[in-house]
PDB file of C-alpha atoms and ligand atoms in Angstrom:
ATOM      1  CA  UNK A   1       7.316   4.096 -17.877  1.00 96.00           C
ATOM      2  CA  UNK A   2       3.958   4.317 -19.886  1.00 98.00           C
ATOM      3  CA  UNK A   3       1.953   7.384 -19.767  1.00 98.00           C
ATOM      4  CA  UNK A   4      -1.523   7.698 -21.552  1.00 98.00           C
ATOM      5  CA  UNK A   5      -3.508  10.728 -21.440  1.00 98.00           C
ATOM      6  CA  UNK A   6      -7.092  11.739 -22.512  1.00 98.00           C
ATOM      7  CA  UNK A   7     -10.312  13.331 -21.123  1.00 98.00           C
ATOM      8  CA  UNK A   8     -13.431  12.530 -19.227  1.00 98.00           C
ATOM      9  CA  UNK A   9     -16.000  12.283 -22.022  1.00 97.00           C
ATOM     10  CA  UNK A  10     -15.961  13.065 -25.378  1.00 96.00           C
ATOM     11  CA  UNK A  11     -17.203  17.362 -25.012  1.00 94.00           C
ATOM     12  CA  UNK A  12     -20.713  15.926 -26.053  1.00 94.00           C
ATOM     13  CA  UNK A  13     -19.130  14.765 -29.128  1.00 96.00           C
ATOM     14  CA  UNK A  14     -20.725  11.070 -28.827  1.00 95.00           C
ATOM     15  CA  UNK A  15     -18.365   8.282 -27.924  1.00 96.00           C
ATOM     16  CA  UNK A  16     -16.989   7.767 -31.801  1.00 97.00           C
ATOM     17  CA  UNK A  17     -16.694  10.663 -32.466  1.00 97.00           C
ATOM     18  CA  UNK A  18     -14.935  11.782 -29.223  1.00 98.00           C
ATOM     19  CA  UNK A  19     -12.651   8.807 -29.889  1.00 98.00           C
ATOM     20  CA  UNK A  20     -11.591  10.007 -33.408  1.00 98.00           C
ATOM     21  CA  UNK A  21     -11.293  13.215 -31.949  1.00 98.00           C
ATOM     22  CA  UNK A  22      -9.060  11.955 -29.000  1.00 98.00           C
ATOM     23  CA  UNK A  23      -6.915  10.339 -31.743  1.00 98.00           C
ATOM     24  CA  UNK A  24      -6.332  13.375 -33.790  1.00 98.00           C
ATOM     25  CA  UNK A  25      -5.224  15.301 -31.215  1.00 98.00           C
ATOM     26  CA  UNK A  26      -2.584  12.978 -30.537  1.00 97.00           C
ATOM     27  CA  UNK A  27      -3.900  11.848 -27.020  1.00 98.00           C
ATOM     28  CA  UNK A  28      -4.418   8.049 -25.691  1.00 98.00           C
ATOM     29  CA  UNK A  29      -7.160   7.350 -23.635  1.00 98.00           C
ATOM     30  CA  UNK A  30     -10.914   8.438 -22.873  1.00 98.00           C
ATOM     31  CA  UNK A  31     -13.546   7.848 -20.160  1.00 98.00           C
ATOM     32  CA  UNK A  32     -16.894   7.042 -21.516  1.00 98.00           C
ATOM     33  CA  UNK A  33     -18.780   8.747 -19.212  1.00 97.00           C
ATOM     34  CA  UNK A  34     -22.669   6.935 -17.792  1.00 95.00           C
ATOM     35  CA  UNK A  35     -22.600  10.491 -15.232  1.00 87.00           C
ATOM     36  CA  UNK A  36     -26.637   9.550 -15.305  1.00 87.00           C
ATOM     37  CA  UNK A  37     -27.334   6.181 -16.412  1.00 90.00           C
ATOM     38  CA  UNK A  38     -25.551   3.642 -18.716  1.00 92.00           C
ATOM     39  CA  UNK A  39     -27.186   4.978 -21.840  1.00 91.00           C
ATOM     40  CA  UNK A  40     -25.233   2.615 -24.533  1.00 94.00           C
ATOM     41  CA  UNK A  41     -26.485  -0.960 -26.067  1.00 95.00           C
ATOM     42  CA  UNK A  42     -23.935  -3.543 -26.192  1.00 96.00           C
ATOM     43  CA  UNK A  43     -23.590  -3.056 -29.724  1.00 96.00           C
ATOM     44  CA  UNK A  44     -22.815   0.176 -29.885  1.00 96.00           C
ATOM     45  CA  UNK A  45     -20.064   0.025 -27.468  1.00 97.00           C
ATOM     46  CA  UNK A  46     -18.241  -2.770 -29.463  1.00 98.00           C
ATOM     47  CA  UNK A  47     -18.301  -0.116 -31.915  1.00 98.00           C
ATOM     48  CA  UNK A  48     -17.061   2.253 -30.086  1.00 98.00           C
ATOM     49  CA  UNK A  49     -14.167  -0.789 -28.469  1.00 98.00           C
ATOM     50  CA  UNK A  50     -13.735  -1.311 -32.289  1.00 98.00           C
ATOM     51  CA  UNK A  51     -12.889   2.069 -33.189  1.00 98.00           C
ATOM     52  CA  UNK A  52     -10.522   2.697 -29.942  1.00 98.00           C
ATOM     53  CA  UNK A  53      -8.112  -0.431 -30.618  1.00 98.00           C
ATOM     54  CA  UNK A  54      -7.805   0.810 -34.262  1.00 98.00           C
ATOM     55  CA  UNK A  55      -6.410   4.179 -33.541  1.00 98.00           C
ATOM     56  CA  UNK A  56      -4.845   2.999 -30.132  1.00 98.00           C
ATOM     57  CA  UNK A  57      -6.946   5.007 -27.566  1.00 98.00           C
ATOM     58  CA  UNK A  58      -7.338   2.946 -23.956  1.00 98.00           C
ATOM     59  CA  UNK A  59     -10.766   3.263 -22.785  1.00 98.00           C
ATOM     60  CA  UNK A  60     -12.150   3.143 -19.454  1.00 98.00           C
ATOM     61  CA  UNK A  61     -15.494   3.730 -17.848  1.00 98.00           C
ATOM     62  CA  UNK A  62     -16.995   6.645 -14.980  1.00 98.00           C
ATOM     63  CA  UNK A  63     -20.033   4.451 -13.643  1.00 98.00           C
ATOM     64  CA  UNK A  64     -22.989   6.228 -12.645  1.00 96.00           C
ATOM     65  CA  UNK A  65     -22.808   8.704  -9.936  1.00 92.00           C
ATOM     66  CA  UNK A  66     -25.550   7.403  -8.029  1.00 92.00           C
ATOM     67  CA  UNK A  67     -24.437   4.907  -6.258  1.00 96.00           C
ATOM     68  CA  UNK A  68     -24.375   3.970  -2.344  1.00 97.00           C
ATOM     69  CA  UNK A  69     -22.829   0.515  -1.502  1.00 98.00           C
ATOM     70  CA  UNK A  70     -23.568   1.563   1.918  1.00 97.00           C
ATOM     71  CA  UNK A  71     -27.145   2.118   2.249  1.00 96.00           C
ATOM     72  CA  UNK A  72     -29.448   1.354   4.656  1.00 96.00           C
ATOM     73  CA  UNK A  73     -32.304   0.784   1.816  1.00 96.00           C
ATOM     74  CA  UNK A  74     -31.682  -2.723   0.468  1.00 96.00           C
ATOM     75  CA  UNK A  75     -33.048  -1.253  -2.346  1.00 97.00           C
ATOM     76  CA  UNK A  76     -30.321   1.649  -3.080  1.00 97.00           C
ATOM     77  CA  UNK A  77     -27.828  -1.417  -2.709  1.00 97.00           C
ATOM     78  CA  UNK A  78     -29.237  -3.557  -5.002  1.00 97.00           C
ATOM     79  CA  UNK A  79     -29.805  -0.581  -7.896  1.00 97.00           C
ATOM     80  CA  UNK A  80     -25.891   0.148  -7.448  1.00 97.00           C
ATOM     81  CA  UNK A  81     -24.575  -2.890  -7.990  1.00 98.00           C
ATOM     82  CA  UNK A  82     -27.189  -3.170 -10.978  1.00 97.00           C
ATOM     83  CA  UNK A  83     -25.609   0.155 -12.649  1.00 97.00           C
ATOM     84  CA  UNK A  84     -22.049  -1.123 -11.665  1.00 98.00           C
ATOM     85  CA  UNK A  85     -22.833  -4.191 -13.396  1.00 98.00           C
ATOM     86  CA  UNK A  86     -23.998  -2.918 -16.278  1.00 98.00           C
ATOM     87  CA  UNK A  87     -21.449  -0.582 -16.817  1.00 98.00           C
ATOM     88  CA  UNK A  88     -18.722  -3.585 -16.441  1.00 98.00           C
ATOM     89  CA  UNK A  89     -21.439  -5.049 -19.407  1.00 98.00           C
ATOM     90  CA  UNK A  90     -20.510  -2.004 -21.531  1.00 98.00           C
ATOM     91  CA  UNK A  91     -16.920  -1.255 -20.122  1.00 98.00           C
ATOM     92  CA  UNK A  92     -16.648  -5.240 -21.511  1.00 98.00           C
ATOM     93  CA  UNK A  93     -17.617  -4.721 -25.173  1.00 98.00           C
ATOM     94  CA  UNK A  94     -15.748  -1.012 -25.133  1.00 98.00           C
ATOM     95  CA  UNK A  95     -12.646  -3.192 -24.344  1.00 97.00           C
ATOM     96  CA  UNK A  96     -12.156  -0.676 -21.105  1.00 98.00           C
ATOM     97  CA  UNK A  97     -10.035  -1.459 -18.809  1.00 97.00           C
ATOM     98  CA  UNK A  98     -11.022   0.029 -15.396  1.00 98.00           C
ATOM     99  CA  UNK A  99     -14.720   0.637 -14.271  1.00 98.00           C
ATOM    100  CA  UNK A 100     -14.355   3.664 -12.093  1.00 98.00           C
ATOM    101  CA  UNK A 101     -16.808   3.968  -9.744  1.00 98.00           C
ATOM    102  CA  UNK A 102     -17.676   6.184  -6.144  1.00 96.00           C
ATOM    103  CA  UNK A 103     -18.260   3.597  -3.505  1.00 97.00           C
ATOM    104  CA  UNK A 104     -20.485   5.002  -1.140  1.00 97.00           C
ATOM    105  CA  UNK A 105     -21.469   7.451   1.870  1.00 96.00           C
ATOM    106  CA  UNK A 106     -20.677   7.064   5.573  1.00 96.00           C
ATOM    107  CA  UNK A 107     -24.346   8.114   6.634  1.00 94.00           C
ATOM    108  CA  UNK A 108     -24.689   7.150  10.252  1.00 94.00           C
ATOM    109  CA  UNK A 109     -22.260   4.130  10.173  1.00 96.00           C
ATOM    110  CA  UNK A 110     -18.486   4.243  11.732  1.00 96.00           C
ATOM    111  CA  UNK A 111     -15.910   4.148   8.944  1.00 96.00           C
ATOM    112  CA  UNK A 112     -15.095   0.657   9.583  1.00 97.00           C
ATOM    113  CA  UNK A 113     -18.372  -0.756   9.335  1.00 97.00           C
ATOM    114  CA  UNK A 114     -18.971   1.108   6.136  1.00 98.00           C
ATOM    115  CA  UNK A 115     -15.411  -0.440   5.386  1.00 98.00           C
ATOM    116  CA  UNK A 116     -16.811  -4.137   5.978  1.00 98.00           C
ATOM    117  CA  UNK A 117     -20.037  -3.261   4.276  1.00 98.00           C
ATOM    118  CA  UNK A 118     -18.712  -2.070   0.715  1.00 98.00           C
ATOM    119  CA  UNK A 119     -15.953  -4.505   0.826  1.00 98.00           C
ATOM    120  CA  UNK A 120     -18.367  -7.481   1.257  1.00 98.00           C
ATOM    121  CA  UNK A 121     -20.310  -5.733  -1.656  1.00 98.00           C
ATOM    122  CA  UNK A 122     -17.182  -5.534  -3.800  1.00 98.00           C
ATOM    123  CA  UNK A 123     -16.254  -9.171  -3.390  1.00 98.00           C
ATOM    124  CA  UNK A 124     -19.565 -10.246  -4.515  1.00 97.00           C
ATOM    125  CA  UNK A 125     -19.548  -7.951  -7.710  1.00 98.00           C
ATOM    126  CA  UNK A 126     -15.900  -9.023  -8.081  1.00 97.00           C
ATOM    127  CA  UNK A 127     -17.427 -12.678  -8.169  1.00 97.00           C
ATOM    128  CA  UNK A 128     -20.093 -12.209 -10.844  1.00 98.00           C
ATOM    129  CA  UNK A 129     -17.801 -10.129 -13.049  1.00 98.00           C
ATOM    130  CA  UNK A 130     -15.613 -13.544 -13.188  1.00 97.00           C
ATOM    131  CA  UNK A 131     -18.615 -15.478 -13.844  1.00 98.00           C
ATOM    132  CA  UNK A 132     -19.433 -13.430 -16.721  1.00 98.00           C
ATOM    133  CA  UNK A 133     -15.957 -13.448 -17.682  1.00 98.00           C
ATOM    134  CA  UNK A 134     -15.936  -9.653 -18.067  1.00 98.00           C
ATOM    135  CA  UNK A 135     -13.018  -8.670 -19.251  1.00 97.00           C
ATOM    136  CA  UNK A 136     -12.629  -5.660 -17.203  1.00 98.00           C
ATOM    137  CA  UNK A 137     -11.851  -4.160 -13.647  1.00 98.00           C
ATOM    138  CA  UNK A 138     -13.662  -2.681 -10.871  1.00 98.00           C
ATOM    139  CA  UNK A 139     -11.449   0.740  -9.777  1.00 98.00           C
ATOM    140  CA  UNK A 140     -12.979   2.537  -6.852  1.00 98.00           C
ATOM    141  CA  UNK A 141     -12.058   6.051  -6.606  1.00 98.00           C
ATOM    142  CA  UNK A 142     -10.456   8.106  -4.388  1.00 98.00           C
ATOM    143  CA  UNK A 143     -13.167  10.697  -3.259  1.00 96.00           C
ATOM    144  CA  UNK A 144     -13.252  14.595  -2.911  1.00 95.00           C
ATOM    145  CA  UNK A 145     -15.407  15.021   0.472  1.00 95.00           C
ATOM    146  CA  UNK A 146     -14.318  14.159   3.749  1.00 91.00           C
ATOM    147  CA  UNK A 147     -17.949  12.811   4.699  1.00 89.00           C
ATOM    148  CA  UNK A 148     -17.837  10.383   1.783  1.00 94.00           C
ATOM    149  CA  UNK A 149     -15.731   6.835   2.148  1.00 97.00           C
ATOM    150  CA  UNK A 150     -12.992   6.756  -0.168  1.00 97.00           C
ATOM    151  CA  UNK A 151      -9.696   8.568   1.341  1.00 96.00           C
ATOM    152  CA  UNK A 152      -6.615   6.846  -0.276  1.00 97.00           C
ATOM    153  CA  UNK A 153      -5.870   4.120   2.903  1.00 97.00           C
ATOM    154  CA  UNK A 154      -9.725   2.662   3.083  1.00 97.00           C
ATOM    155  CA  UNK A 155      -9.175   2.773  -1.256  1.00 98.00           C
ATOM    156  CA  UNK A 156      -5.786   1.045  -0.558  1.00 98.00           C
ATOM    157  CA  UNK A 157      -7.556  -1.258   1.871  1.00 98.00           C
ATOM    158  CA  UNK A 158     -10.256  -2.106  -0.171  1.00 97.00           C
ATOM    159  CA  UNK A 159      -7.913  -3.298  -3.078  1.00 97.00           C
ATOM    160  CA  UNK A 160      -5.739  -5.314  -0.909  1.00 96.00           C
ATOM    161  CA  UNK A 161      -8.918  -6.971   0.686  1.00 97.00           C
ATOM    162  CA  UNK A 162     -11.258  -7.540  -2.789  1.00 97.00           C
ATOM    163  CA  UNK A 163      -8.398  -7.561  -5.347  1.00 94.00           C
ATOM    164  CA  UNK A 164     -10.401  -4.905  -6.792  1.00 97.00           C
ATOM    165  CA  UNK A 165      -8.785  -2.180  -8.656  1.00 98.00           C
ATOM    166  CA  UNK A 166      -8.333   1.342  -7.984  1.00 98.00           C
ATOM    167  CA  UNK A 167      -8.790   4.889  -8.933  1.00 98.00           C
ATOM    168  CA  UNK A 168      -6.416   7.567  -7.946  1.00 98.00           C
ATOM    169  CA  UNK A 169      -8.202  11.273  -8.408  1.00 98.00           C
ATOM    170  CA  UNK A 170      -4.979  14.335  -7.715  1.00 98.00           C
ATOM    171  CA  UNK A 171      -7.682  16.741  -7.256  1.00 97.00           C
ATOM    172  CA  UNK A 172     -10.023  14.675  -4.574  1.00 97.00           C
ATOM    173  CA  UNK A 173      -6.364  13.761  -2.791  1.00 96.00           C
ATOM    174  CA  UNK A 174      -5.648  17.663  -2.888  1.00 95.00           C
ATOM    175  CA  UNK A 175      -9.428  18.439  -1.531  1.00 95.00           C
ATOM    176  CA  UNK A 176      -9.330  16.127   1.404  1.00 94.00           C
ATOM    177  CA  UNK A 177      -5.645  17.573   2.183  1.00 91.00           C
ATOM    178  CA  UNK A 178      -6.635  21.216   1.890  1.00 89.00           C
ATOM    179  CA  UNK A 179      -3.749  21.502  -0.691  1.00 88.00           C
ATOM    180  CA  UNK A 180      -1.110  19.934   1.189  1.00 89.00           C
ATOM    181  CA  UNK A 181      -0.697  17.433  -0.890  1.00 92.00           C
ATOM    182  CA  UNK A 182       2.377  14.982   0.588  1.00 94.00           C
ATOM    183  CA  UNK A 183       3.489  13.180  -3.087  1.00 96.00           C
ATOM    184  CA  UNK A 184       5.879  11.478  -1.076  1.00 97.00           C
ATOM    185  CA  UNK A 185       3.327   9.427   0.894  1.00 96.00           C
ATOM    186  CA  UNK A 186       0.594   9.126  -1.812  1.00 97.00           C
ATOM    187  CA  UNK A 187       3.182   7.567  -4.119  1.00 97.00           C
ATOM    188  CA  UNK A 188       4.714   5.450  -1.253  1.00 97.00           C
ATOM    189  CA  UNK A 189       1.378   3.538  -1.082  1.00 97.00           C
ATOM    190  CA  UNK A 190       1.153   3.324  -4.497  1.00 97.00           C
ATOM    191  CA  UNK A 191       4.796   1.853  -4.900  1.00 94.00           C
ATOM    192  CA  UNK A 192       3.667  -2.238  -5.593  1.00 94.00           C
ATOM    193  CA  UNK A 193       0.973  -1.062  -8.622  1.00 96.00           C
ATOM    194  CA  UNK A 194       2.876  -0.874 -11.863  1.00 94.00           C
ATOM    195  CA  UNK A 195       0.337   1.103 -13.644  1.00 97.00           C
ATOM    196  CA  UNK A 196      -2.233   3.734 -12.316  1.00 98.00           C
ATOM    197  CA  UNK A 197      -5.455   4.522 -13.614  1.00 98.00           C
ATOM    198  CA  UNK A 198      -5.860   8.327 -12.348  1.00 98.00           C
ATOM    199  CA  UNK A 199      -8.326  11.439 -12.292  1.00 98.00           C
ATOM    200  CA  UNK A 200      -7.149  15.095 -12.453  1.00 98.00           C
ATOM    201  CA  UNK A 201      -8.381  18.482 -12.487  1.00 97.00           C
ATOM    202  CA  UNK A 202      -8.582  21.951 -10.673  1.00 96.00           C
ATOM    203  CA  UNK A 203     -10.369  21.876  -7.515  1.00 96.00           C
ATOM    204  CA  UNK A 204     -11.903  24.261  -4.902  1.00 95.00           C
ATOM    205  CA  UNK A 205     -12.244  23.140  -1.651  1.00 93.00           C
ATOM    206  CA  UNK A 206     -13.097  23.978   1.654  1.00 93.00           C
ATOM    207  CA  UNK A 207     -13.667  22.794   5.189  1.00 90.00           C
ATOM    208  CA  UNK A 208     -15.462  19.833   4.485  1.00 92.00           C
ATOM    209  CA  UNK A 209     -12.671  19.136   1.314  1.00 92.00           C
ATOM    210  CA  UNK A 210     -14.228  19.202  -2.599  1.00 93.00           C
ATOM    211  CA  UNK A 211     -16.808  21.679  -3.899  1.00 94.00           C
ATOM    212  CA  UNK A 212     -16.536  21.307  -7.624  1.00 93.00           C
ATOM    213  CA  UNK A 213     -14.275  20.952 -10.415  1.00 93.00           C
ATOM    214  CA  UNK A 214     -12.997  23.995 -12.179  1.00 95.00           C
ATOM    215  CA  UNK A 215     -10.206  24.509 -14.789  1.00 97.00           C
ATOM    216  CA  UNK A 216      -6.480  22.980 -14.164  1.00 96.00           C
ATOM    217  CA  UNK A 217      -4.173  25.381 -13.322  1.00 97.00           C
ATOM    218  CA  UNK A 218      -0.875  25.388 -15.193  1.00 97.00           C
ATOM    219  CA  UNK A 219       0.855  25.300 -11.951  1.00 96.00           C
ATOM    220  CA  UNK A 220      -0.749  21.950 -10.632  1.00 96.00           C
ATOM    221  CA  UNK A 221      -0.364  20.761 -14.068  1.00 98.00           C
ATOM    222  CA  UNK A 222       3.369  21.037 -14.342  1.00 98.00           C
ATOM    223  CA  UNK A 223       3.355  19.723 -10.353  1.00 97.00           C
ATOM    224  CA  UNK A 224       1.935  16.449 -11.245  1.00 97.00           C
ATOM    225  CA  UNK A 225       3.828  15.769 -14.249  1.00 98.00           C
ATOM    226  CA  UNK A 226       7.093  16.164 -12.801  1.00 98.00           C
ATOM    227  CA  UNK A 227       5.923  14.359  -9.572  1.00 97.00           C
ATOM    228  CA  UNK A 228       5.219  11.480 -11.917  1.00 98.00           C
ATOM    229  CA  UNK A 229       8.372  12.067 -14.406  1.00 98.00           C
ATOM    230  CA  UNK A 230      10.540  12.143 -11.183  1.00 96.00           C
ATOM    231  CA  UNK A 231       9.517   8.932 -10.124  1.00 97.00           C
ATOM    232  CA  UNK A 232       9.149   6.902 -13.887  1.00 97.00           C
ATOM    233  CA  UNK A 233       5.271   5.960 -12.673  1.00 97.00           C
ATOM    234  CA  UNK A 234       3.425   3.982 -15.594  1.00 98.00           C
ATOM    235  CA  UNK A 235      -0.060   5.960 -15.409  1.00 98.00           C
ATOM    236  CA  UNK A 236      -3.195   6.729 -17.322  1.00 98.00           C
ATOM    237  CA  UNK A 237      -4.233  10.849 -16.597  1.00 98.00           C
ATOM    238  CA  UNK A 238      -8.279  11.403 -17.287  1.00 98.00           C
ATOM    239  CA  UNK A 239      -8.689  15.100 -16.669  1.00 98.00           C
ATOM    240  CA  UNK A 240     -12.157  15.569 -15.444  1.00 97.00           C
ATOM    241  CA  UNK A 241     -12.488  19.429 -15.606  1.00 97.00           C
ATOM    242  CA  UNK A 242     -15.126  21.721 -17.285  1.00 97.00           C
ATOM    243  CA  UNK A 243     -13.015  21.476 -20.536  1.00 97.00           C
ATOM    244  CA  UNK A 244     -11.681  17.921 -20.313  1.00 98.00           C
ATOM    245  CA  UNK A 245     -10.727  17.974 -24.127  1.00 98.00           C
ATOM    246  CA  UNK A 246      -8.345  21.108 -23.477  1.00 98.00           C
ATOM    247  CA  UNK A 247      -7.138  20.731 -20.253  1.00 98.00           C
ATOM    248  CA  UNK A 248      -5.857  16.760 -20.849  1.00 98.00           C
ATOM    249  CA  UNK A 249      -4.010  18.116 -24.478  1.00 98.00           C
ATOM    250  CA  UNK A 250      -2.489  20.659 -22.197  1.00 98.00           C
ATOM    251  CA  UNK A 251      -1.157  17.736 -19.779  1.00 98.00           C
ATOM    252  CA  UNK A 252      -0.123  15.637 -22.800  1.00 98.00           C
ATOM    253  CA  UNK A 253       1.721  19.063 -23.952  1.00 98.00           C
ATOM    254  CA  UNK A 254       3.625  19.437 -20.254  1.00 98.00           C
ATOM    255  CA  UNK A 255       4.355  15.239 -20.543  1.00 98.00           C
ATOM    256  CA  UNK A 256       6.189  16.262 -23.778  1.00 98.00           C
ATOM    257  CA  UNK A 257       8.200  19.409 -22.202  1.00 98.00           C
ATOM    258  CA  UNK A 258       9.237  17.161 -19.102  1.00 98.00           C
ATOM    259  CA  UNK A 259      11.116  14.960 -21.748  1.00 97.00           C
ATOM    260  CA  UNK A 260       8.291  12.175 -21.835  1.00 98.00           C
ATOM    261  CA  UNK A 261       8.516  10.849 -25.671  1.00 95.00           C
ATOM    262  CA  UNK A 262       5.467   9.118 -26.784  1.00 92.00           C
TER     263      UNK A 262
HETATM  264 ZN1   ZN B   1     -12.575  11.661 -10.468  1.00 61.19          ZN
END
């Protein structure tokens, strides 16, 4: 069992910064975050890639959010795959492991045409990230809203049928369940993946699942943890709350209470 632990973004601390910052507070992973575009040269991130593997932090990347694999404008299509690309470019020279991305909407389509659609998508960018011999992996996420693709069997699906990777978010699962999260079942169809790249926070939700992100409450906190102690589930936590810094230390700090020795 391998647990690594760190926030989305660096608390507008710049990547290197937010790295050495990571570091010192004894944590082991960040997500560089392109929320609105993939704002870093190539350069910079092997920088940043440099930095990490010195002081053992395991990056990953949060592509931007505006993307649709599922449009009905060739156009939208075209520009996603263009910022997913680029931010496997990036993710490359960070030395990130998983590209974490939200696939697309349902709009007017059934779910299983939208299925066929984004996985045909994701087998093509699967493709060219070989040819470029990108050294990193595409990880859909599990999403928040019940109108958006991405529940955890069409995720599931989508990794069986593109040998993509995957995202699991705790907080979306929890927002699409109303708060009846079943651990049981989640980690069931999680049981042949040694090592999960995963998303947590506080949530509201309502009828139509997530509404935003808030602080994590010590109580979900200590749920997770011991869901995933219980278990001995290899995992990398990026808490994605308004104070990502604080609330992933405070996970790290629960790890350490639960027994977990890093
Ligand atoms: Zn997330």
């Amino acid at each position: 069992m391998r647990v690594l632990v760190g926030p989305a973004g660096s608390s507008g601390l710049g990547n290197l910064e937010g790295v050495k910052q990571v570091a010192n507070l004894g944590m082991q992973a960040m997500e560089c975050e392109f929320t609105y575009g993939v704002n870093l040269s190539n350069e910079k991130a092997k920088l940043v890639g440099e930095l990490a593997k010195k002081l053992n932090i395991s990056l990953s990347v949060h592509a931007p959010y505006y993307i649709n694999l599922n449009s009905n404008e060739k156009k939208k299509i075209e520009d996603s795959k263009r910022r997913i690309l680029e931010s496997c470019e990036r993710g490359h020279y960070l030395n990130a492991t998983h590209i974490v991305f939200h696939p697309g909407f349902y709009g007017k389509k059934s779910k299983e045409e939208t299925f066929d659609i984004i996985a045909e998508e994701i087998i093509e960018l699967v493709k060219t990230i070989k040819e470029k011999k990108w050294n990193v992996k595409l990880a859909p996420e599990t999403t928040g809203k019940i109108n958006v693709f991405g529940d955890l069997n069409e995720i599931m699906e989508l990794t069986k049928k593109t040998k993509c990777s995957f995202t699991i978010d705790f907080a979306h699962i929890l927002a699409r369940s109303k708060g009846k999260i079943d651990y049981d079942d989640v980690f069931d169809k999680l049981k042949n993946h040694d090592h999960l790249h995963c998303h947590f926070s506080g949530i509201e939700w309502g009828e139509k699942g997530e509404k935003n992100h808030k602080l994590t409450p010590d109580k979900e906190i200590k749920e997770l943890v011991s869901e995933i102690m219980k278990r001995k589930k290899s995992v990398t936590i990026i808490n994605e709350s308004p104070n990502p810094m604080k609330d992933a230390l405070r996970t790290k700090d629960e790890f350490v209470k639960q027994g977990y020795k890093w």
